[in-house]
mmCIF file of C-alpha atoms in Angstrom:
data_model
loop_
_atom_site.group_PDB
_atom_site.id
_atom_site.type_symbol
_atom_site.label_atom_id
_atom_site.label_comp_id
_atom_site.label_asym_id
_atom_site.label_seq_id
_atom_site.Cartn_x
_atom_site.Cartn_y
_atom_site.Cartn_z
ATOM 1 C CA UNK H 193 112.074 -9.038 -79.188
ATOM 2 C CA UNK H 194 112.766 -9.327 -82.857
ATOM 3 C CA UNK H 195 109.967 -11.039 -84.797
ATOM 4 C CA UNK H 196 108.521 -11.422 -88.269
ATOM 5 C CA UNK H 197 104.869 -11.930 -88.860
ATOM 6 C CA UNK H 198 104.165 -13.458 -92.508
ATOM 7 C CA UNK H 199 100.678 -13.470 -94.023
ATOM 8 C CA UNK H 200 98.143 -14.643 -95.160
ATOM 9 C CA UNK H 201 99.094 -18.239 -93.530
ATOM 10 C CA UNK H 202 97.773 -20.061 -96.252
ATOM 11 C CA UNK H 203 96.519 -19.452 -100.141
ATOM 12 C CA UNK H 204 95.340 -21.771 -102.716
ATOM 13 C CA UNK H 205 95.424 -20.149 -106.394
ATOM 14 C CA UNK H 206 94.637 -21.373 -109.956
ATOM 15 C CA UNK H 207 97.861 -22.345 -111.810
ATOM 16 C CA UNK H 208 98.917 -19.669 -114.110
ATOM 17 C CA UNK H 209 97.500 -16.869 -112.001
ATOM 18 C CA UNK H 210 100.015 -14.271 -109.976
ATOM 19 C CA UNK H 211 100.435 -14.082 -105.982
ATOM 20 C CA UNK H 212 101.862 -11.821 -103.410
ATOM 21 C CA UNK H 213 103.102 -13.138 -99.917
ATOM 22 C CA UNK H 214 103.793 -10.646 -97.321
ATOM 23 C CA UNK H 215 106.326 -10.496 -94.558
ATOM 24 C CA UNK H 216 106.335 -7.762 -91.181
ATOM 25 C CA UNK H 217 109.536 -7.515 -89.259
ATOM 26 C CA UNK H 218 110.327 -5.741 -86.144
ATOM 27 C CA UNK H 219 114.298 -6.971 -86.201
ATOM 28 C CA UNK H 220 116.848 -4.516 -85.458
ATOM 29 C CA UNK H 221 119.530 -3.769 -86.218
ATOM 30 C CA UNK H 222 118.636 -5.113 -90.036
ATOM 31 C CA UNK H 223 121.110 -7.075 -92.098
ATOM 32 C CA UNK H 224 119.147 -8.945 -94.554
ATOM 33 C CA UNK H 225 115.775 -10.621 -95.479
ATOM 34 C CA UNK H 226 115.723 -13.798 -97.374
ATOM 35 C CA UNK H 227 112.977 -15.708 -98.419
ATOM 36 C CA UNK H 228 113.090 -19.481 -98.615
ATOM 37 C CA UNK H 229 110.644 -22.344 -100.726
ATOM 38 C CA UNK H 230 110.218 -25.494 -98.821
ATOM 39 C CA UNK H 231 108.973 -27.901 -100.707
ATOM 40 C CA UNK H 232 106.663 -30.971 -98.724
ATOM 41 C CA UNK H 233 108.750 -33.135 -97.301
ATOM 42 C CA UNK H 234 112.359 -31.415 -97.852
ATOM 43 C CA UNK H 235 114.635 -28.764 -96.002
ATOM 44 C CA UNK H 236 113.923 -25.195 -96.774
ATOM 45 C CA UNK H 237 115.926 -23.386 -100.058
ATOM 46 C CA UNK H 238 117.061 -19.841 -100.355
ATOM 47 C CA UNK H 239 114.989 -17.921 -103.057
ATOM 48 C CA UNK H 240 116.653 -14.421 -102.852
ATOM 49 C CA UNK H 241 118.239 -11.944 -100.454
ATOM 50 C CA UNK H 242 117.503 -8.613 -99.669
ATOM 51 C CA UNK H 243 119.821 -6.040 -98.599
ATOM 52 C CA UNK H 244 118.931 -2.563 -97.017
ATOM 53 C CA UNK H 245 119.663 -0.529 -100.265
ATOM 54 C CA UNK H 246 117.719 -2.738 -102.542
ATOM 55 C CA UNK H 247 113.798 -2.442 -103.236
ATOM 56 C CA UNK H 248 113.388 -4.989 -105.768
ATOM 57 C CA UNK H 249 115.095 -8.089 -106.883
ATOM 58 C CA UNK H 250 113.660 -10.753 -109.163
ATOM 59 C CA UNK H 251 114.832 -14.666 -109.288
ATOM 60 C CA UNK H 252 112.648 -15.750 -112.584
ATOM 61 C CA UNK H 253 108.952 -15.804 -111.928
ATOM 62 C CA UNK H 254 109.578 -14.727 -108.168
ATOM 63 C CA UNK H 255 110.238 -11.329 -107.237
ATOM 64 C CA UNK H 256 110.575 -9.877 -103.596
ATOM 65 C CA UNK H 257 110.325 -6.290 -102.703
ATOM 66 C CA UNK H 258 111.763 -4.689 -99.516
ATOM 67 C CA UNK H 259 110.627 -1.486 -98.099
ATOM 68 C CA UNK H 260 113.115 -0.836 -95.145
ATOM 69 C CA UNK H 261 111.099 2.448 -93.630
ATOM 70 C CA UNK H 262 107.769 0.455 -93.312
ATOM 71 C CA UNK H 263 110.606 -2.895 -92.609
ATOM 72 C CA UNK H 264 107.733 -4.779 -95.226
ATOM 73 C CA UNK H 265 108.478 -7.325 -97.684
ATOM 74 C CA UNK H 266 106.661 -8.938 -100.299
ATOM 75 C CA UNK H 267 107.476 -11.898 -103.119
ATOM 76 C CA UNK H 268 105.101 -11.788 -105.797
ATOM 77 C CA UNK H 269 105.279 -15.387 -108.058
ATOM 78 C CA UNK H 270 103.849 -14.463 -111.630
ATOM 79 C CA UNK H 271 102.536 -17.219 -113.915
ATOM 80 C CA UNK H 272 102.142 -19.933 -110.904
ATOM 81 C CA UNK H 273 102.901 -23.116 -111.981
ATOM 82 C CA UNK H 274 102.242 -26.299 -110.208
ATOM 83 C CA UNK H 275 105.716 -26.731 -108.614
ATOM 84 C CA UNK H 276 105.159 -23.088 -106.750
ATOM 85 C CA UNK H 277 103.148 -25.032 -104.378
ATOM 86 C CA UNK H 278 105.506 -25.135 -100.864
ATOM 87 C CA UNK H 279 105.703 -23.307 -97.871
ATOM 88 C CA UNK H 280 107.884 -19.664 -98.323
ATOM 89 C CA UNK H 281 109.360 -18.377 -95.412
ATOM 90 C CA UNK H 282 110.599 -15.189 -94.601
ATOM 91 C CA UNK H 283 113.737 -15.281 -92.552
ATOM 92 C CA UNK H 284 115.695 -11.594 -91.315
ATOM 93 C CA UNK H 285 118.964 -11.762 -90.199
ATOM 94 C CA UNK H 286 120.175 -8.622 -87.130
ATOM 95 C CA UNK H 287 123.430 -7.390 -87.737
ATOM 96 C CA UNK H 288 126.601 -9.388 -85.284
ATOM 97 C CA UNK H 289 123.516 -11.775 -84.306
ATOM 98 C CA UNK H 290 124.545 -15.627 -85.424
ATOM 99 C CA UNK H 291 120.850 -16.244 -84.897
ATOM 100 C CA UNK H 292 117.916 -14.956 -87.587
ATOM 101 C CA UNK H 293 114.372 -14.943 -87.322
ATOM 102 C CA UNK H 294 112.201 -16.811 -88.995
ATOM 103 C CA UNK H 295 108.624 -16.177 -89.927
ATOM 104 C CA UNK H 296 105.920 -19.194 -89.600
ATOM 105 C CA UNK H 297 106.037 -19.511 -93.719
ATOM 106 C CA UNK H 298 103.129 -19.217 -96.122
ATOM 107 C CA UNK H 299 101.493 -22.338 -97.170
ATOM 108 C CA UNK H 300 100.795 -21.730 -101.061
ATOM 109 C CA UNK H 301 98.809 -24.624 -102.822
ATOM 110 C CA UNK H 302 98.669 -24.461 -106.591
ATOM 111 C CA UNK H 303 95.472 -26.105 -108.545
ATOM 112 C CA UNK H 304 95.416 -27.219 -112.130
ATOM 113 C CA UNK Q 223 122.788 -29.620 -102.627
ATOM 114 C CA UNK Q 224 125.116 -28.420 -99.843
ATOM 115 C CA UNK Q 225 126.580 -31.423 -98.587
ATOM 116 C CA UNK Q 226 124.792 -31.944 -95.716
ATOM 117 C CA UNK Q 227 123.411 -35.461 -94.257
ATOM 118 C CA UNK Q 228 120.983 -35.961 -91.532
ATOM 119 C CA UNK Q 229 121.179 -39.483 -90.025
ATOM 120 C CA UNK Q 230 118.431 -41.205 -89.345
ATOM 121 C CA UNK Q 231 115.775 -39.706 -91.916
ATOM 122 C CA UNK Q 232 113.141 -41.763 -89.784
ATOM 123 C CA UNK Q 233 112.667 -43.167 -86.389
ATOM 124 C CA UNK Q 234 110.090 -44.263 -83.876
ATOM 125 C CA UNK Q 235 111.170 -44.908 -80.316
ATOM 126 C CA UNK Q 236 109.486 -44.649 -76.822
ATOM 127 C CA UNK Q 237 109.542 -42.094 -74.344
ATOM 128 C CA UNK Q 238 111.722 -41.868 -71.995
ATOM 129 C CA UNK Q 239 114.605 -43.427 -74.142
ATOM 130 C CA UNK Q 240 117.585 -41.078 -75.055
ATOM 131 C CA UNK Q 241 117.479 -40.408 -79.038
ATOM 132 C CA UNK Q 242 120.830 -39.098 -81.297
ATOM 133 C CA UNK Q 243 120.482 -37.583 -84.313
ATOM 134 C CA UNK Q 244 123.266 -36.832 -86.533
ATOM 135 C CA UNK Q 245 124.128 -33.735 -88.964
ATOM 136 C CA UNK Q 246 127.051 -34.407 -91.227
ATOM 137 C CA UNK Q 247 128.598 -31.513 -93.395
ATOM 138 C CA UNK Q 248 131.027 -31.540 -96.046
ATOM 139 C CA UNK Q 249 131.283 -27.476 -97.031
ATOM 140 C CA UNK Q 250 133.584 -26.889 -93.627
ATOM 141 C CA UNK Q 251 131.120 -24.090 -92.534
ATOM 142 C CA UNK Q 252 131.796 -22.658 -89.272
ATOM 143 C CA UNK Q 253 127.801 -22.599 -87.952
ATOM 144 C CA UNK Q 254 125.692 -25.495 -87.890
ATOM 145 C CA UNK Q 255 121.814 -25.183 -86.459
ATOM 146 C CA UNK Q 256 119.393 -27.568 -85.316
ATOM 147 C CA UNK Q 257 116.054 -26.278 -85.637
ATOM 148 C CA UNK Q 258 112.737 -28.482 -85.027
ATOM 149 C CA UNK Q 259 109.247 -27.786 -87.195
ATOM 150 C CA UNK Q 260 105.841 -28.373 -85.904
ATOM 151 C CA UNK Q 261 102.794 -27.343 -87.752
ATOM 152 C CA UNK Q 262 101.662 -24.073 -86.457
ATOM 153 C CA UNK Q 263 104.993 -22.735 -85.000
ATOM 154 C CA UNK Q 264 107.388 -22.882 -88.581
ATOM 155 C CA UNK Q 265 111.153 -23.694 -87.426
ATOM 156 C CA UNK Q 266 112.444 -23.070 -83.831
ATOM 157 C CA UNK Q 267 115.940 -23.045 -82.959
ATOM 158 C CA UNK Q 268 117.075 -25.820 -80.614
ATOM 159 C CA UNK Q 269 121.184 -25.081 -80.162
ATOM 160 C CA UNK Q 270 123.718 -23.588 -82.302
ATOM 161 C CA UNK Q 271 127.298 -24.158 -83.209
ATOM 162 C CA UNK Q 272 129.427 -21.380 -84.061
ATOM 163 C CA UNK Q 273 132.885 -23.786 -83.849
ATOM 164 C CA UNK Q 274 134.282 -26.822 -82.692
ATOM 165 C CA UNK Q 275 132.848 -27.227 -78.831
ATOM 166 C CA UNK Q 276 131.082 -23.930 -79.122
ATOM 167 C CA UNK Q 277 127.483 -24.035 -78.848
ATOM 168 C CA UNK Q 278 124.659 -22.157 -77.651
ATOM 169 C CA UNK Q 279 121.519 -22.517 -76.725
ATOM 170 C CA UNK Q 280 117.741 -21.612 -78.642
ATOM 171 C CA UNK Q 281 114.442 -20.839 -78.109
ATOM 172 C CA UNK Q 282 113.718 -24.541 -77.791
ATOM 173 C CA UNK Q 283 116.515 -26.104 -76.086
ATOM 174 C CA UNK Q 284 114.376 -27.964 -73.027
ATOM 175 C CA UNK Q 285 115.103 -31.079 -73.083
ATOM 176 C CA UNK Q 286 117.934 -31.052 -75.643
ATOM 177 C CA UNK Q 287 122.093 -31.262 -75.945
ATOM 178 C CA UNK Q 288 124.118 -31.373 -78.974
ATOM 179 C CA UNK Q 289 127.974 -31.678 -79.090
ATOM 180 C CA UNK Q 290 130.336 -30.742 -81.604
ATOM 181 C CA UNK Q 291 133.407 -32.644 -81.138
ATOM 182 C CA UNK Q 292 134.666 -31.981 -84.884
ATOM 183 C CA UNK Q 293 133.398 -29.170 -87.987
ATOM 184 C CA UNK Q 294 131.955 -31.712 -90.019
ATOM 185 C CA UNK Q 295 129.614 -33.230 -87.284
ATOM 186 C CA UNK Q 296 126.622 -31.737 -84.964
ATOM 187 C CA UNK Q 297 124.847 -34.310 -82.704
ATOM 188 C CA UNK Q 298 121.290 -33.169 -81.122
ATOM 189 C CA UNK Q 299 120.761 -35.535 -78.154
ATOM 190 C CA UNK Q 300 116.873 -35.790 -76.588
ATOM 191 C CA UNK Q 301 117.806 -37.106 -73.216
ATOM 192 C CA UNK Q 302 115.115 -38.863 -72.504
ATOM 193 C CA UNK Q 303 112.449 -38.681 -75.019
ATOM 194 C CA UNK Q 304 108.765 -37.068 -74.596
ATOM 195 C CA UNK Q 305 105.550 -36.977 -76.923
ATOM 196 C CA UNK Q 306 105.789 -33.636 -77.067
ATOM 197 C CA UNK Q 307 109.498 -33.839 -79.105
ATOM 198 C CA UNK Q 308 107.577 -35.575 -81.919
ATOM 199 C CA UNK Q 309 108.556 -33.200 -84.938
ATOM 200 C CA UNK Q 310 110.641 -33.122 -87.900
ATOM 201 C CA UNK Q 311 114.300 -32.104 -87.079
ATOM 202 C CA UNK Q 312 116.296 -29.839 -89.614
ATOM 203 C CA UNK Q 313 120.230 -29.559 -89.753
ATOM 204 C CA UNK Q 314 121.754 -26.129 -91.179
ATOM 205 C CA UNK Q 315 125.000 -24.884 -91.598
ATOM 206 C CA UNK Q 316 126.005 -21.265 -92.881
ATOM 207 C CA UNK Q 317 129.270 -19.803 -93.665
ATOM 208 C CA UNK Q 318 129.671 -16.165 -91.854
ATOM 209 C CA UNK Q 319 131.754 -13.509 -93.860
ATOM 210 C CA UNK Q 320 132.144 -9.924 -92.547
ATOM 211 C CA UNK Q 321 131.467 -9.113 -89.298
ATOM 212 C CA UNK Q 322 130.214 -12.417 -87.890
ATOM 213 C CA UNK Q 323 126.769 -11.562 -88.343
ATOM 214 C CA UNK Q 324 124.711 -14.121 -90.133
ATOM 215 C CA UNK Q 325 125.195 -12.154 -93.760
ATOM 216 C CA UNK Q 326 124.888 -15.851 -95.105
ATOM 217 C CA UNK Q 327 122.302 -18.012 -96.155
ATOM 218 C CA UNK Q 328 121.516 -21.252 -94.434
ATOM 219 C CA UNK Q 329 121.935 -24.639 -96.377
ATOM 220 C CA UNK Q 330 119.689 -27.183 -94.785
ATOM 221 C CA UNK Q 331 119.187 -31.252 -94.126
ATOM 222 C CA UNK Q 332 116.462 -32.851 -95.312
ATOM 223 C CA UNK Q 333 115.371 -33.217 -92.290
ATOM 224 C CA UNK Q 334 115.030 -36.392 -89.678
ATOM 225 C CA UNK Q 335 111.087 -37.312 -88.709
ATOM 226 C CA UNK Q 336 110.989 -38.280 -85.422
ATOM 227 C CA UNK Q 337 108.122 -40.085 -83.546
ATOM 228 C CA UNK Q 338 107.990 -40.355 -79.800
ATOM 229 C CA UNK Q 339 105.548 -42.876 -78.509
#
C-alpha cells in the first residue's frame, strides 16, 4: 500500500529562524512529490514539484530536497516569516495512477 | 486562483437528511476530486472524476455519491447525513498530460464546512 509518513506533526519556531519538514514515502512506481501550504481556513496550494532526476529545487525562501534511493524529502523555509505559518503537505503521485497520496501535513506555527 | 467554486461554503443540517454539495470549474480539466479533512487524518479521497459520467470510488466513499453530468460540475451527495460526516469538504481538479498519470498538480476549492447534527 503506497503511503507517505510526514514529520514532526507539528512545530512552533521564532519568526526569522530556519525549519526543515520531512516527508517518507513508500509509493511505487514514483512520478512526482509535491509539497503544498495550506493556509487556516483555505484549500491547499502547490509549493514545488519534484521529479526523479532532481535533488534540489528552491521556490524563494522554501526549498525541497528529494533523495529518490532513501524515497526522503525535505522543505527547508529559511528566514520564517509570520505568513509561513500553515499546514505543508507532502503529496506523491505513482506513475498511470489518477490517484496520489497524501501525507497528514505538518502543522508549522510561526511566533513574533 | 483556478477557477474553482464550492457551493455552499457553510451548512448545518440534521442527520439523516440527504446533503449536496457543489464543485464548479471553469479551467475544463478532465479530473475533479472530492476529498474530506478531519483533524488527525489530513485529506481522504471520497470519489473521483476522470470525465463526464466517469467516476470512481476513494478511500472514504461510505456513505457518499457524486455525479458528473457535465466537465464543469462535480456533485458529492451524503445520502443521508451522519455525525460522523462532520468535516470540511475540498473540491480539486487537475489537468493530466502524458501518460494519464497524475503528472499534474491539483488546484483546489476553498473548501465547504459541513456540520451534521
Amino acid at each position: 500500500k503506497n503511503q507517505v509518513e510526514q514529520s514532526p506533526q507539528s512545530l512552533i519556531i521564532l519568526e526569522g529562524k530556519n525549519c526543515t519538514l520531512q516527508c517518507n514515502y513508500t509509493v511505487s512506481p514514483f512520478s512526482n512529490l509535491r509539497w503544498y501550504k495550506q493556509d487556516t481556513g483555505r484549500g491547499p496550494v502547490s509549493l514545488t514539484i519534484m521529479t526523479f532526476s532532481e535533488n534540489t529545487k528552491s521556490n524563494g525562501r522554501y526549498t525541497a530536497t528529494l533523495d529518490a534511493d532513501t524515497k526522503q524529502s525535505s522543505l527547508h523555509i529559511t528566514a520564517s516569516q509570520l505568513s509561513d505559518s500553515a499546514s505543508y503537505i507532502c503529496v506523491v503521485a505513482s506513475g498511470g495512477s489518477y490517484i496520489p497520496t497524501f501525507g497528514r501535513g505538518t502543522s508549522l506555527i510561526v511566533h513574533p | 486562483d483556478a477557477g474553482i467554486t464550492q457551493s455552499p461554503r457553510h451548512k448545518v443540517t440534521e442527520t439523516g437528511t440527504p446533503v449536496t454539495l457543489r464543485c464548479h470549474q471553469t479551467e475544463n480539466h478532465r479530473y475533479m476530486y472530492w476529498y474530506r479533512q478531519d483533524p488527525g487524518h489530513g485529506l481522504r479521497l471520497i470519489h473521483y472524476s476522470y470525465g463526464v459520467k466517469d467516476t470512481d470510488k476513494g478511500e472514504v466513499s461510505d456513505g457518499y455519491s457524486v455525479s458528473r453530468s457535465k466537465t464543469e460540475d462535480f456533485l458529492l451527495t451524503l445520502e443521508s447525513a451522519t455525525s460522523s460526516q462532520t468535516s470540511v469538504y475540498f473540491c480539486a481538479i487537475s489537468e493530466s498530460k502524458g501518460t494519464g498519470g497524475t503528472n499534474e498538480k491539483l488546484f483546489f476549492g476553498s473548501g465547504t464546512q459541513l456540520s451534521v447534527l
